[in-house]
Amino acid sequence: MIRIGFGFDVHPLVEGRRFWLGGIEIPHTKGSLGHSDGDALIHALCDALLGAAALGDIGQHFPDTSLEFKDIDSKILLGRTVELLQRHSFGIGNVDITVCLQRPKIAPYIADMRTTLAKVMHIAENQISIKATTTEKLGFVGREEGVAVYAVALIYALTNG
């Protein structure tokens, strides 16, 4: 059985925070504001994976009301999400992610993001697609007030034999 999940996340960009995206730190004058490290890419990806498996959403598993997850590295959340899928006998086929961000340009960092995510998810880099786009200076993304990320995940049921 093959399943598809969709995830979306938004975080405001503010001064005084580090900018984490796709599990790596990207140099920028602003960073994502969030309960965890604010990695909108990983949060959208977790939601896509959880949605594909019909296992709820990131807020159910890692609530922003819990001190356990305050400032947590989002790679830990992704690792736990992958473990949850494995416990429910699902494997990951591929993921496709689109980042909407006016600045900074993230093209130079995409290869490192794919490498990092592949390690955490225990899949090959060629199972991970990350693309970036701007909003042509429209809306909160265009005004450099935030980052938005869309993610799609294809998972499959693991079978014996």
Short mmCIF file of N, CA and C in Angstrom, two decimals:
data_model
loop_
_atom_site.label_atom_id
_atom_site.label_comp_id
_atom_site.label_asym_id
_atom_site.label_seq_id
_atom_site.Cartn_x
_atom_site.Cartn_y
_atom_site.Cartn_z
N MET A 1 0.83 -1.17 0.00
CA MET A 1 0.00 0.00 0.00
C MET A 1 0.89 1.25 0.00
N ILE A 2 0.54 2.19 -0.86
CA ILE A 2 1.26 3.46 -0.96
C ILE A 2 0.36 4.56 -0.42
N ARG A 3 0.95 5.49 0.32
CA ARG A 3 0.20 6.60 0.89
C ARG A 3 0.96 7.91 0.64
N ILE A 4 0.20 8.99 0.53
CA ILE A 4 0.78 10.31 0.32
C ILE A 4 0.34 11.23 1.44
N GLY A 5 1.26 12.04 1.95
CA GLY A 5 0.94 13.01 2.98
C GLY A 5 1.42 14.39 2.59
N PHE A 6 0.75 15.40 3.11
CA PHE A 6 1.08 16.79 2.82
C PHE A 6 1.34 17.52 4.13
N GLY A 7 2.36 18.36 4.15
CA GLY A 7 2.65 19.16 5.33
C GLY A 7 2.93 20.60 4.95
N PHE A 8 2.68 21.48 5.89
CA PHE A 8 2.89 22.92 5.68
C PHE A 8 3.30 23.53 7.01
N ASP A 9 4.23 24.46 6.98
CA ASP A 9 4.59 25.18 8.20
C ASP A 9 5.06 26.58 7.85
N VAL A 10 4.85 27.49 8.79
CA VAL A 10 5.24 28.89 8.67
C VAL A 10 5.88 29.31 9.98
N HIS A 11 6.94 30.08 9.89
CA HIS A 11 7.53 30.68 11.09
C HIS A 11 7.90 32.13 10.78
N PRO A 12 7.68 33.02 11.74
CA PRO A 12 8.14 34.40 11.56
C PRO A 12 9.66 34.45 11.64
N LEU A 13 10.25 35.39 10.93
CA LEU A 13 11.69 35.63 11.00
C LEU A 13 11.92 36.86 11.87
N VAL A 14 12.78 36.69 12.87
CA VAL A 14 13.04 37.78 13.83
C VAL A 14 14.54 37.90 14.08
N GLU A 15 14.95 39.07 14.48
CA GLU A 15 16.35 39.28 14.85
C GLU A 15 16.63 38.60 16.18
N GLY A 16 17.89 38.19 16.36
CA GLY A 16 18.29 37.58 17.62
C GLY A 16 18.09 36.08 17.69
N ARG A 17 17.68 35.46 16.59
CA ARG A 17 17.52 34.00 16.54
C ARG A 17 18.41 33.45 15.44
N ARG A 18 18.85 32.21 15.61
CA ARG A 18 19.60 31.53 14.56
C ARG A 18 18.60 30.98 13.54
N PHE A 19 19.03 30.90 12.28
CA PHE A 19 18.13 30.44 11.21
C PHE A 19 18.45 29.00 10.85
N TRP A 20 17.58 28.10 11.31
CA TRP A 20 17.71 26.67 11.02
C TRP A 20 16.71 26.30 9.93
N LEU A 21 17.19 25.59 8.92
CA LEU A 21 16.32 25.14 7.84
C LEU A 21 16.89 23.84 7.29
N GLY A 22 16.08 22.81 7.24
CA GLY A 22 16.54 21.53 6.71
C GLY A 22 17.62 20.90 7.57
N GLY A 23 17.63 21.24 8.85
CA GLY A 23 18.58 20.63 9.76
C GLY A 23 19.95 21.28 9.81
N ILE A 24 20.12 22.37 9.06
CA ILE A 24 21.41 23.07 9.09
C ILE A 24 21.19 24.54 9.43
N GLU A 25 22.22 25.15 9.96
CA GLU A 25 22.14 26.58 10.25
C GLU A 25 22.58 27.37 9.02
N ILE A 26 21.77 28.34 8.65
CA ILE A 26 22.06 29.18 7.49
C ILE A 26 22.36 30.59 8.00
N PRO A 27 23.50 31.15 7.58
CA PRO A 27 23.83 32.51 8.03
C PRO A 27 22.79 33.53 7.53
N HIS A 28 22.26 34.30 8.46
CA HIS A 28 21.29 35.33 8.10
C HIS A 28 21.15 36.30 9.28
N THR A 29 20.63 37.47 9.01
CA THR A 29 20.45 38.47 10.06
C THR A 29 19.25 38.17 10.94
N LYS A 30 18.38 37.28 10.49
CA LYS A 30 17.18 36.89 11.24
C LYS A 30 17.13 35.37 11.35
N GLY A 31 16.33 34.91 12.29
CA GLY A 31 16.11 33.48 12.45
C GLY A 31 14.63 33.20 12.68
N SER A 32 14.27 31.93 12.62
CA SER A 32 12.87 31.52 12.79
C SER A 32 12.48 31.54 14.26
N LEU A 33 11.37 32.17 14.54
CA LEU A 33 10.83 32.18 15.89
C LEU A 33 9.93 30.97 16.07
N GLY A 34 10.18 30.19 17.10
CA GLY A 34 9.37 29.01 17.36
C GLY A 34 9.67 28.45 18.73
N HIS A 35 8.82 27.52 19.17
CA HIS A 35 9.02 26.87 20.47
C HIS A 35 10.27 26.01 20.44
N SER A 36 10.48 25.32 19.32
CA SER A 36 11.69 24.51 19.13
C SER A 36 12.75 25.42 18.50
N ASP A 37 13.60 24.85 17.65
CA ASP A 37 14.59 25.67 16.95
C ASP A 37 13.99 26.43 15.77
N GLY A 38 12.70 26.19 15.47
CA GLY A 38 12.01 26.93 14.42
C GLY A 38 12.28 26.46 13.01
N ASP A 39 12.74 25.23 12.83
CA ASP A 39 13.06 24.70 11.50
C ASP A 39 11.77 24.35 10.76
N ALA A 40 11.25 25.31 9.99
CA ALA A 40 9.97 25.14 9.30
C ALA A 40 10.02 24.00 8.28
N LEU A 41 11.17 23.76 7.67
CA LEU A 41 11.27 22.67 6.69
C LEU A 41 11.05 21.33 7.38
N ILE A 42 11.74 21.09 8.47
CA ILE A 42 11.58 19.81 9.16
C ILE A 42 10.17 19.69 9.73
N HIS A 43 9.60 20.77 10.22
CA HIS A 43 8.24 20.69 10.77
C HIS A 43 7.23 20.33 9.69
N ALA A 44 7.33 20.93 8.52
CA ALA A 44 6.43 20.58 7.41
C ALA A 44 6.65 19.14 6.98
N LEU A 45 7.90 18.71 6.97
CA LEU A 45 8.22 17.33 6.59
C LEU A 45 7.64 16.34 7.59
N CYS A 46 7.77 16.62 8.88
CA CYS A 46 7.18 15.74 9.90
C CYS A 46 5.67 15.63 9.70
N ASP A 47 5.00 16.75 9.44
CA ASP A 47 3.56 16.71 9.22
C ASP A 47 3.19 15.90 7.99
N ALA A 48 3.98 16.01 6.92
CA ALA A 48 3.71 15.22 5.72
C ALA A 48 3.84 13.72 6.01
N LEU A 49 4.90 13.35 6.72
CA LEU A 49 5.11 11.93 7.05
C LEU A 49 4.01 11.41 7.98
N LEU A 50 3.70 12.17 9.02
CA LEU A 50 2.65 11.75 9.95
C LEU A 50 1.29 11.68 9.25
N GLY A 51 1.02 12.64 8.39
CA GLY A 51 -0.24 12.64 7.66
C GLY A 51 -0.37 11.45 6.73
N ALA A 52 0.70 11.10 6.06
CA ALA A 52 0.67 9.95 5.15
C ALA A 52 0.33 8.66 5.90
N ALA A 53 0.81 8.55 7.12
CA ALA A 53 0.56 7.35 7.93
C ALA A 53 -0.71 7.47 8.77
N ALA A 54 -1.43 8.58 8.64
CA ALA A 54 -2.63 8.85 9.43
C ALA A 54 -2.33 8.76 10.92
N LEU A 55 -1.20 9.36 11.32
CA LEU A 55 -0.77 9.33 12.71
C LEU A 55 -0.84 10.71 13.38
N GLY A 56 -1.72 11.56 12.87
CA GLY A 56 -1.88 12.87 13.49
C GLY A 56 -0.94 13.89 12.91
N ASP A 57 -0.53 14.84 13.76
CA ASP A 57 0.33 15.91 13.29
C ASP A 57 1.42 16.20 14.31
N ILE A 58 2.33 17.07 13.93
CA ILE A 58 3.49 17.38 14.77
C ILE A 58 3.08 17.94 16.13
N GLY A 59 2.01 18.73 16.16
CA GLY A 59 1.55 19.31 17.41
C GLY A 59 1.03 18.28 18.40
N GLN A 60 0.48 17.18 17.90
CA GLN A 60 0.01 16.11 18.78
C GLN A 60 1.17 15.35 19.40
N HIS A 61 2.21 15.12 18.62
CA HIS A 61 3.34 14.31 19.08
C HIS A 61 4.38 15.14 19.83
N PHE A 62 4.53 16.39 19.44
CA PHE A 62 5.56 17.27 20.03
C PHE A 62 4.94 18.64 20.35
N PRO A 63 4.05 18.71 21.33
CA PRO A 63 3.29 19.95 21.57
C PRO A 63 4.17 21.13 21.99
N ASP A 64 3.80 22.30 21.49
CA ASP A 64 4.56 23.50 21.82
C ASP A 64 4.24 24.02 23.22
N THR A 65 3.43 23.28 23.94
CA THR A 65 3.14 23.60 25.34
C THR A 65 4.05 22.82 26.30
N SER A 66 4.86 21.92 25.74
CA SER A 66 5.72 21.06 26.56
C SER A 66 7.14 21.62 26.65
N LEU A 67 7.64 21.73 27.86
CA LEU A 67 9.02 22.19 28.05
C LEU A 67 10.03 21.20 27.47
N GLU A 68 9.62 19.94 27.32
CA GLU A 68 10.51 18.93 26.73
C GLU A 68 10.99 19.34 25.34
N PHE A 69 10.15 20.07 24.63
CA PHE A 69 10.47 20.42 23.25
C PHE A 69 10.93 21.87 23.08
N LYS A 70 11.09 22.59 24.19
CA LYS A 70 11.54 23.98 24.13
C LYS A 70 12.96 24.04 23.58
N ASP A 71 13.13 24.76 22.48
CA ASP A 71 14.44 24.95 21.82
C ASP A 71 15.07 23.64 21.33
N ILE A 72 14.28 22.58 21.20
CA ILE A 72 14.82 21.29 20.76
C ILE A 72 15.28 21.36 19.31
N ASP A 73 16.32 20.62 19.00
CA ASP A 73 16.81 20.46 17.63
C ASP A 73 15.74 19.69 16.86
N SER A 74 15.21 20.28 15.81
CA SER A 74 14.13 19.65 15.05
C SER A 74 14.55 18.33 14.40
N LYS A 75 15.84 18.11 14.23
CA LYS A 75 16.28 16.81 13.70
C LYS A 75 15.87 15.69 14.65
N ILE A 76 15.83 15.98 15.95
CA ILE A 76 15.38 14.98 16.92
C ILE A 76 13.90 14.67 16.68
N LEU A 77 13.10 15.68 16.41
CA LEU A 77 11.68 15.47 16.13
C LEU A 77 11.50 14.64 14.87
N LEU A 78 12.30 14.92 13.85
CA LEU A 78 12.23 14.15 12.61
C LEU A 78 12.64 12.71 12.85
N GLY A 79 13.70 12.49 13.61
CA GLY A 79 14.13 11.13 13.92
C GLY A 79 13.04 10.35 14.64
N ARG A 80 12.37 11.00 15.59
CA ARG A 80 11.29 10.33 16.31
C ARG A 80 10.10 10.05 15.40
N THR A 81 9.85 10.96 14.46
CA THR A 81 8.77 10.75 13.49
C THR A 81 9.06 9.53 12.62
N VAL A 82 10.29 9.43 12.15
CA VAL A 82 10.69 8.28 11.32
C VAL A 82 10.57 6.99 12.12
N GLU A 83 11.00 7.00 13.38
CA GLU A 83 10.87 5.82 14.24
C GLU A 83 9.41 5.42 14.41
N LEU A 84 8.53 6.40 14.56
CA LEU A 84 7.10 6.13 14.69
C LEU A 84 6.56 5.46 13.44
N LEU A 85 6.96 5.94 12.27
CA LEU A 85 6.54 5.31 11.02
C LEU A 85 7.04 3.87 10.95
N GLN A 86 8.29 3.66 11.33
CA GLN A 86 8.84 2.31 11.30
C GLN A 86 8.08 1.38 12.23
N ARG A 87 7.72 1.86 13.42
CA ARG A 87 6.95 1.05 14.37
C ARG A 87 5.57 0.68 13.82
N HIS A 88 5.06 1.51 12.92
CA HIS A 88 3.77 1.23 12.28
C HIS A 88 3.96 0.57 10.91
N SER A 89 5.16 0.06 10.66
CA SER A 89 5.49 -0.71 9.45
C SER A 89 5.37 0.09 8.16
N PHE A 90 5.88 1.33 8.19
CA PHE A 90 5.94 2.14 6.98
C PHE A 90 7.38 2.48 6.64
N GLY A 91 7.68 2.47 5.34
CA GLY A 91 8.95 2.95 4.83
C GLY A 91 8.71 4.23 4.05
N ILE A 92 9.77 4.98 3.81
CA ILE A 92 9.67 6.25 3.09
C ILE A 92 10.10 6.05 1.64
N GLY A 93 9.20 6.40 0.72
CA GLY A 93 9.52 6.32 -0.71
C GLY A 93 10.32 7.54 -1.15
N ASN A 94 9.73 8.71 -0.99
CA ASN A 94 10.43 9.95 -1.30
C ASN A 94 9.71 11.12 -0.66
N VAL A 95 10.40 12.25 -0.57
CA VAL A 95 9.80 13.48 -0.07
C VAL A 95 10.15 14.60 -1.03
N ASP A 96 9.23 15.53 -1.19
CA ASP A 96 9.41 16.67 -2.08
C ASP A 96 9.01 17.92 -1.29
N ILE A 97 9.93 18.87 -1.21
CA ILE A 97 9.76 20.02 -0.33
C ILE A 97 9.98 21.31 -1.11
N THR A 98 9.12 22.29 -0.89
CA THR A 98 9.28 23.62 -1.47
C THR A 98 9.36 24.65 -0.35
N VAL A 99 10.43 25.42 -0.36
CA VAL A 99 10.64 26.48 0.63
C VAL A 99 10.32 27.82 -0.03
N CYS A 100 9.45 28.61 0.60
CA CYS A 100 9.12 29.95 0.13
C CYS A 100 9.83 30.95 1.05
N LEU A 101 10.80 31.66 0.47
CA LEU A 101 11.65 32.54 1.27
C LEU A 101 12.23 33.61 0.35
N GLN A 102 12.07 34.87 0.73
CA GLN A 102 12.62 35.94 -0.09
C GLN A 102 14.14 36.02 0.05
N ARG A 103 14.60 36.04 1.30
CA ARG A 103 16.02 36.03 1.61
C ARG A 103 16.22 35.26 2.89
N PRO A 104 17.32 34.61 3.09
CA PRO A 104 18.47 34.49 2.19
C PRO A 104 18.19 33.46 1.09
N LYS A 105 18.97 33.52 0.06
CA LYS A 105 18.90 32.51 -0.99
C LYS A 105 19.48 31.21 -0.42
N ILE A 106 18.75 30.12 -0.58
CA ILE A 106 19.20 28.87 0.06
C ILE A 106 19.78 27.85 -0.90
N ALA A 107 19.82 28.18 -2.20
CA ALA A 107 20.36 27.22 -3.17
C ALA A 107 21.74 26.67 -2.78
N PRO A 108 22.65 27.50 -2.25
CA PRO A 108 23.97 26.96 -1.89
C PRO A 108 23.93 25.95 -0.74
N TYR A 109 22.82 25.86 -0.03
CA TYR A 109 22.73 25.01 1.15
C TYR A 109 21.90 23.74 0.94
N ILE A 110 21.25 23.64 -0.21
CA ILE A 110 20.33 22.52 -0.44
C ILE A 110 21.03 21.17 -0.39
N ALA A 111 22.21 21.06 -0.96
CA ALA A 111 22.92 19.77 -0.93
C ALA A 111 23.20 19.33 0.51
N ASP A 112 23.62 20.27 1.36
CA ASP A 112 23.87 19.94 2.77
C ASP A 112 22.58 19.56 3.49
N MET A 113 21.49 20.23 3.16
CA MET A 113 20.20 19.88 3.76
C MET A 113 19.82 18.45 3.39
N ARG A 114 19.96 18.11 2.12
CA ARG A 114 19.60 16.76 1.67
C ARG A 114 20.45 15.71 2.37
N THR A 115 21.75 15.98 2.50
CA THR A 115 22.65 15.04 3.18
C THR A 115 22.22 14.87 4.64
N THR A 116 21.95 15.98 5.31
CA THR A 116 21.55 15.94 6.72
C THR A 116 20.24 15.18 6.90
N LEU A 117 19.24 15.51 6.09
CA LEU A 117 17.94 14.85 6.21
C LEU A 117 18.03 13.37 5.89
N ALA A 118 18.82 13.02 4.88
CA ALA A 118 18.97 11.60 4.51
C ALA A 118 19.53 10.80 5.68
N LYS A 119 20.49 11.36 6.38
CA LYS A 119 21.07 10.66 7.54
C LYS A 119 20.04 10.46 8.64
N VAL A 120 19.29 11.50 8.93
CA VAL A 120 18.30 11.41 10.00
C VAL A 120 17.18 10.43 9.64
N MET A 121 16.79 10.43 8.37
CA MET A 121 15.66 9.61 7.92
C MET A 121 16.06 8.21 7.49
N HIS A 122 17.36 7.95 7.40
CA HIS A 122 17.88 6.64 6.96
C HIS A 122 17.39 6.29 5.55
N ILE A 123 17.47 7.29 4.66
CA ILE A 123 17.13 7.09 3.26
C ILE A 123 18.23 7.70 2.41
N ALA A 124 18.17 7.46 1.10
CA ALA A 124 19.17 8.00 0.19
C ALA A 124 18.85 9.46 -0.15
N GLU A 125 19.89 10.22 -0.45
CA GLU A 125 19.70 11.62 -0.82
C GLU A 125 18.81 11.77 -2.04
N ASN A 126 18.84 10.79 -2.95
CA ASN A 126 18.01 10.92 -4.15
C ASN A 126 16.53 10.64 -3.88
N GLN A 127 16.18 10.41 -2.61
CA GLN A 127 14.78 10.29 -2.21
C GLN A 127 14.26 11.61 -1.63
N ILE A 128 15.11 12.62 -1.65
CA ILE A 128 14.77 13.91 -1.06
C ILE A 128 14.95 15.01 -2.10
N SER A 129 13.88 15.74 -2.37
CA SER A 129 13.94 16.90 -3.26
C SER A 129 13.63 18.15 -2.44
N ILE A 130 14.48 19.15 -2.57
CA ILE A 130 14.24 20.44 -1.92
C ILE A 130 14.38 21.53 -2.98
N LYS A 131 13.34 22.35 -3.08
CA LYS A 131 13.34 23.45 -4.03
C LYS A 131 13.06 24.74 -3.27
N ALA A 132 13.48 25.84 -3.84
CA ALA A 132 13.25 27.14 -3.20
C ALA A 132 12.62 28.10 -4.21
N THR A 133 11.76 28.95 -3.68
CA THR A 133 11.15 29.98 -4.51
C THR A 133 10.91 31.22 -3.64
N THR A 134 10.70 32.34 -4.29
CA THR A 134 10.31 33.55 -3.58
C THR A 134 8.82 33.78 -3.85
N THR A 135 8.28 34.82 -3.27
CA THR A 135 6.90 35.21 -3.59
C THR A 135 6.90 36.53 -4.36
N GLU A 136 8.03 36.80 -5.03
CA GLU A 136 8.16 38.03 -5.83
C GLU A 136 7.83 39.27 -5.00
N LYS A 137 8.31 39.25 -3.76
CA LYS A 137 8.16 40.36 -2.81
C LYS A 137 6.71 40.60 -2.37
N LEU A 138 5.84 39.60 -2.55
CA LEU A 138 4.45 39.72 -2.13
C LEU A 138 4.25 39.04 -0.77
N GLY A 139 3.35 39.58 0.04
CA GLY A 139 2.96 38.96 1.30
C GLY A 139 4.06 38.97 2.35
N PHE A 140 3.81 38.21 3.45
CA PHE A 140 4.76 38.20 4.56
C PHE A 140 6.10 37.61 4.16
N VAL A 141 6.10 36.64 3.24
CA VAL A 141 7.38 36.08 2.77
C VAL A 141 8.13 37.14 1.98
N GLY A 142 7.44 37.82 1.09
CA GLY A 142 8.06 38.86 0.27
C GLY A 142 8.60 40.03 1.07
N ARG A 143 7.94 40.32 2.19
CA ARG A 143 8.41 41.40 3.07
C ARG A 143 9.50 40.91 4.02
N GLU A 144 9.92 39.68 3.86
CA GLU A 144 10.97 39.05 4.67
C GLU A 144 10.58 38.96 6.14
N GLU A 145 9.29 38.76 6.37
CA GLU A 145 8.77 38.61 7.74
C GLU A 145 8.69 37.16 8.17
N GLY A 146 8.79 36.23 7.21
CA GLY A 146 8.64 34.82 7.57
C GLY A 146 9.07 33.89 6.47
N VAL A 147 9.05 32.61 6.81
CA VAL A 147 9.36 31.52 5.89
C VAL A 147 8.17 30.57 5.88
N ALA A 148 7.83 30.06 4.70
CA ALA A 148 6.76 29.08 4.55
C ALA A 148 7.33 27.87 3.82
N VAL A 149 6.91 26.69 4.23
CA VAL A 149 7.42 25.46 3.62
C VAL A 149 6.27 24.49 3.36
N TYR A 150 6.27 23.91 2.16
CA TYR A 150 5.31 22.88 1.77
C TYR A 150 6.08 21.58 1.60
N ALA A 151 5.50 20.47 2.05
CA ALA A 151 6.17 19.18 1.92
C ALA A 151 5.17 18.10 1.54
N VAL A 152 5.60 17.21 0.67
CA VAL A 152 4.82 16.03 0.29
C VAL A 152 5.68 14.81 0.56
N ALA A 153 5.07 13.79 1.14
CA ALA A 153 5.81 12.55 1.42
C ALA A 153 5.04 11.36 0.86
N LEU A 154 5.77 10.46 0.24
CA LEU A 154 5.21 9.20 -0.21
C LEU A 154 5.78 8.12 0.70
N ILE A 155 4.90 7.36 1.33
CA ILE A 155 5.35 6.25 2.18
C ILE A 155 4.70 4.97 1.68
N TYR A 156 5.23 3.84 2.13
CA TYR A 156 4.68 2.56 1.70
C TYR A 156 4.69 1.59 2.88
N ALA A 157 3.77 0.64 2.82
CA ALA A 157 3.70 -0.38 3.86
C ALA A 157 4.83 -1.37 3.66
N LEU A 158 5.52 -1.69 4.75
CA LEU A 158 6.58 -2.69 4.70
C LEU A 158 5.95 -4.07 4.79
N THR A 159 6.45 -4.98 3.97
CA THR A 159 5.93 -6.35 4.00
C THR A 159 7.07 -7.32 4.21
N ASN A 160 6.77 -8.44 4.82
CA ASN A 160 7.78 -9.48 5.01
C ASN A 160 7.79 -10.40 3.80
N GLY A 161 8.99 -10.83 3.45
CA GLY A 161 9.11 -11.82 2.39
C GLY A 161 9.21 -11.19 1.08
#
